[in-house]
């Protein structure tokens, strides 16, 4: 079960505490969708798209279309359309982190990481499914993460070379 605080913790650097305090339903609805995911029934791509749409609409509505959010460091940034797919993928890790480490979920993550360019799937494979990966496969996962995604997305869990 994904806790509301986990969602808030992940959303805060992107949307700021002020927005999340005024619009707590953003985190609550995000949490509801994440917790409603069933890997045997649902598609991770569909969940990601759902989260992307939810967050885009919520920010657009909360900012009266200006898409400017006040971050906790006092800066005001304009959310761009390209930020929402990244944020949605980051949220997927909360689901992937709870997957059982079995062959079914290994294959699901491998497929999703290959077809959807999901750093969260790569992260789950690298961190949680390490026992299923050879050293070469782990090196490939690390290389893809570094080459395909900006450092701010992988620096906290993947060591610099």
Short mmCIF file of C-alpha atoms in Angstrom, two decimals:
data_model
loop_
_atom_site.label_atom_id
_atom_site.label_comp_id
_atom_site.label_asym_id
_atom_site.label_seq_id
_atom_site.Cartn_x
_atom_site.Cartn_y
_atom_site.Cartn_z
CA UNK A 1 0.00 0.00 0.00
CA UNK A 2 1.41 3.35 -1.03
CA UNK A 3 0.97 6.00 1.65
CA UNK A 4 -0.15 9.54 0.94
CA UNK A 5 3.09 10.81 2.48
CA UNK A 6 5.13 8.89 -0.11
CA UNK A 7 3.19 10.57 -2.90
CA UNK A 8 3.51 14.01 -1.29
CA UNK A 9 7.25 13.45 -0.80
CA UNK A 10 7.68 12.66 -4.49
CA UNK A 11 5.41 15.47 -5.75
CA UNK A 12 6.76 18.25 -3.53
CA UNK A 13 10.02 18.97 -5.40
CA UNK A 14 8.01 19.29 -8.63
CA UNK A 15 4.85 21.09 -7.49
CA UNK A 16 5.84 22.70 -4.19
CA UNK A 17 4.31 22.29 -0.75
CA UNK A 18 2.09 25.33 -1.17
CA UNK A 19 0.17 23.86 -4.10
CA UNK A 20 -0.15 20.46 -2.43
CA UNK A 21 -1.45 22.04 0.78
CA UNK A 22 -4.07 24.06 -1.06
CA UNK A 23 -4.98 21.13 -3.33
CA UNK A 24 -4.55 17.96 -1.23
CA UNK A 25 -6.81 16.09 -3.64
CA UNK A 26 -3.89 15.98 -6.11
CA UNK A 27 -1.90 13.69 -3.82
CA UNK A 28 -4.97 11.76 -2.70
CA UNK A 29 -6.16 11.00 -6.23
CA UNK A 30 -2.61 10.11 -7.28
CA UNK A 31 -2.39 7.74 -4.32
CA UNK A 32 -5.77 6.20 -5.17
CA UNK A 33 -4.71 5.49 -8.75
CA UNK A 34 -1.35 4.06 -7.72
CA UNK A 35 -2.94 1.79 -5.11
CA UNK A 36 -5.60 0.69 -7.58
CA UNK A 37 -3.00 -0.76 -9.94
CA UNK A 38 -3.04 -4.56 -10.28
CA UNK A 39 -0.18 -5.90 -12.40
CA UNK A 40 -2.16 -8.96 -13.53
CA UNK A 41 -4.96 -6.78 -14.86
CA UNK A 42 -3.66 -3.29 -15.57
CA UNK A 43 -1.12 -1.75 -17.91
CA UNK A 44 1.70 0.35 -16.45
CA UNK A 45 1.54 2.53 -19.57
CA UNK A 46 -2.15 3.21 -18.97
CA UNK A 47 -1.46 4.11 -15.35
CA UNK A 48 1.38 6.40 -16.39
CA UNK A 49 -0.84 8.15 -18.95
CA UNK A 50 -3.60 8.50 -16.36
CA UNK A 51 -1.22 10.08 -13.85
CA UNK A 52 0.20 12.40 -16.49
CA UNK A 53 -3.27 13.64 -17.40
CA UNK A 54 -4.33 13.99 -13.78
CA UNK A 55 -1.29 16.05 -12.85
CA UNK A 56 -1.40 18.24 -15.94
CA UNK A 57 -5.09 19.02 -15.42
CA UNK A 58 -4.67 19.60 -11.68
CA UNK A 59 -1.77 22.01 -12.13
CA UNK A 60 -3.52 23.81 -14.99
CA UNK A 61 -6.65 24.25 -12.89
CA UNK A 62 -4.81 25.23 -9.71
CA UNK A 63 -2.74 27.87 -11.53
CA UNK A 64 -5.60 29.17 -13.71
CA UNK A 65 -3.71 27.97 -16.77
CA UNK A 66 -0.44 29.77 -16.00
CA UNK A 67 1.33 26.54 -15.02
CA UNK A 68 3.59 28.44 -12.60
CA UNK A 69 4.29 26.76 -9.27
CA UNK A 70 6.00 28.07 -6.15
CA UNK A 71 8.70 25.66 -5.07
CA UNK A 72 9.84 25.24 -1.50
CA UNK A 73 13.09 27.14 -2.14
CA UNK A 74 11.02 30.23 -3.01
CA UNK A 75 11.52 30.04 -6.76
CA UNK A 76 8.61 30.14 -9.17
CA UNK A 77 8.89 27.81 -12.15
CA UNK A 78 6.69 27.24 -15.14
CA UNK A 79 5.72 23.61 -15.56
CA UNK A 80 6.24 22.49 -19.14
CA UNK A 81 4.26 19.81 -20.94
CA UNK A 82 7.37 17.60 -20.95
CA UNK A 83 7.57 17.66 -17.14
CA UNK A 84 4.40 15.63 -16.67
CA UNK A 85 5.52 12.40 -18.39
CA UNK A 86 8.69 12.47 -16.28
CA UNK A 87 6.74 13.06 -13.09
CA UNK A 88 4.28 10.29 -13.96
CA UNK A 89 7.16 7.88 -14.58
CA UNK A 90 8.72 8.85 -11.25
CA UNK A 91 5.43 8.03 -9.54
CA UNK A 92 5.35 4.60 -11.17
CA UNK A 93 8.39 3.63 -9.12
CA UNK A 94 6.17 3.65 -6.03
CA UNK A 95 4.23 0.80 -7.64
CA UNK A 96 7.27 -0.99 -9.07
CA UNK A 97 9.00 -0.85 -5.69
CA UNK A 98 6.21 -2.99 -4.25
CA UNK A 99 6.30 -5.68 -6.93
CA UNK A 100 7.18 -9.15 -5.74
CA UNK A 101 10.61 -10.15 -7.03
CA UNK A 102 9.38 -12.99 -9.23
CA UNK A 103 9.77 -13.94 -12.88
CA UNK A 104 6.40 -12.48 -13.91
CA UNK A 105 7.22 -9.02 -12.56
CA UNK A 106 10.76 -9.22 -13.89
CA UNK A 107 9.41 -9.74 -17.40
CA UNK A 108 6.79 -7.02 -16.96
CA UNK A 109 9.49 -4.51 -15.95
CA UNK A 110 11.86 -5.57 -18.71
CA UNK A 111 9.15 -5.18 -21.32
CA UNK A 112 8.01 -1.83 -19.96
CA UNK A 113 11.56 -0.47 -19.73
CA UNK A 114 12.28 -1.45 -23.33
CA UNK A 115 9.07 -0.24 -24.95
CA UNK A 116 8.28 2.82 -22.84
CA UNK A 117 11.74 4.22 -21.97
CA UNK A 118 10.81 4.12 -18.28
CA UNK A 119 13.58 5.04 -15.89
CA UNK A 120 11.40 3.83 -13.02
CA UNK A 121 11.28 0.36 -14.56
CA UNK A 122 15.06 0.43 -15.05
CA UNK A 123 15.49 1.53 -11.45
CA UNK A 124 13.31 -1.32 -10.17
CA UNK A 125 15.22 -3.82 -12.29
CA UNK A 126 18.55 -2.45 -11.11
CA UNK A 127 17.70 -2.19 -7.42
CA UNK A 128 15.07 -4.80 -6.69
CA UNK A 129 15.73 -7.49 -9.28
CA UNK A 130 19.52 -7.52 -9.04
CA UNK A 131 19.54 -11.24 -8.22
CA UNK A 132 17.93 -11.93 -11.61
CA UNK A 133 20.41 -9.82 -13.57
CA UNK A 134 23.92 -10.69 -14.69
CA UNK A 135 26.69 -8.15 -14.17
CA UNK A 136 26.52 -7.34 -17.88
CA UNK A 137 22.77 -6.75 -17.70
CA UNK A 138 23.19 -4.49 -14.65
CA UNK A 139 25.92 -2.57 -16.46
CA UNK A 140 23.61 -2.15 -19.45
CA UNK A 141 20.79 -0.91 -17.23
CA UNK A 142 23.14 1.63 -15.62
CA UNK A 143 24.45 2.76 -19.02
CA UNK A 144 20.92 3.21 -20.43
CA UNK A 145 19.87 5.16 -17.33
CA UNK A 146 22.87 7.49 -17.60
CA UNK A 147 22.68 7.98 -21.36
CA UNK A 148 18.92 8.32 -21.75
CA UNK A 149 17.93 10.33 -18.69
CA UNK A 150 19.20 13.50 -16.99
CA UNK A 151 21.39 12.98 -13.91
CA UNK A 152 18.84 14.46 -11.49
CA UNK A 153 16.64 11.43 -12.16
CA UNK A 154 19.22 8.73 -11.40
CA UNK A 155 21.82 10.35 -9.17
CA UNK A 156 20.10 9.35 -5.91
CA UNK A 157 20.13 5.61 -6.60
CA UNK A 158 22.80 5.02 -9.27
CA UNK A 159 26.40 5.81 -8.44
CA UNK A 160 28.40 8.01 -10.79
CA UNK A 161 31.00 6.12 -12.79
#
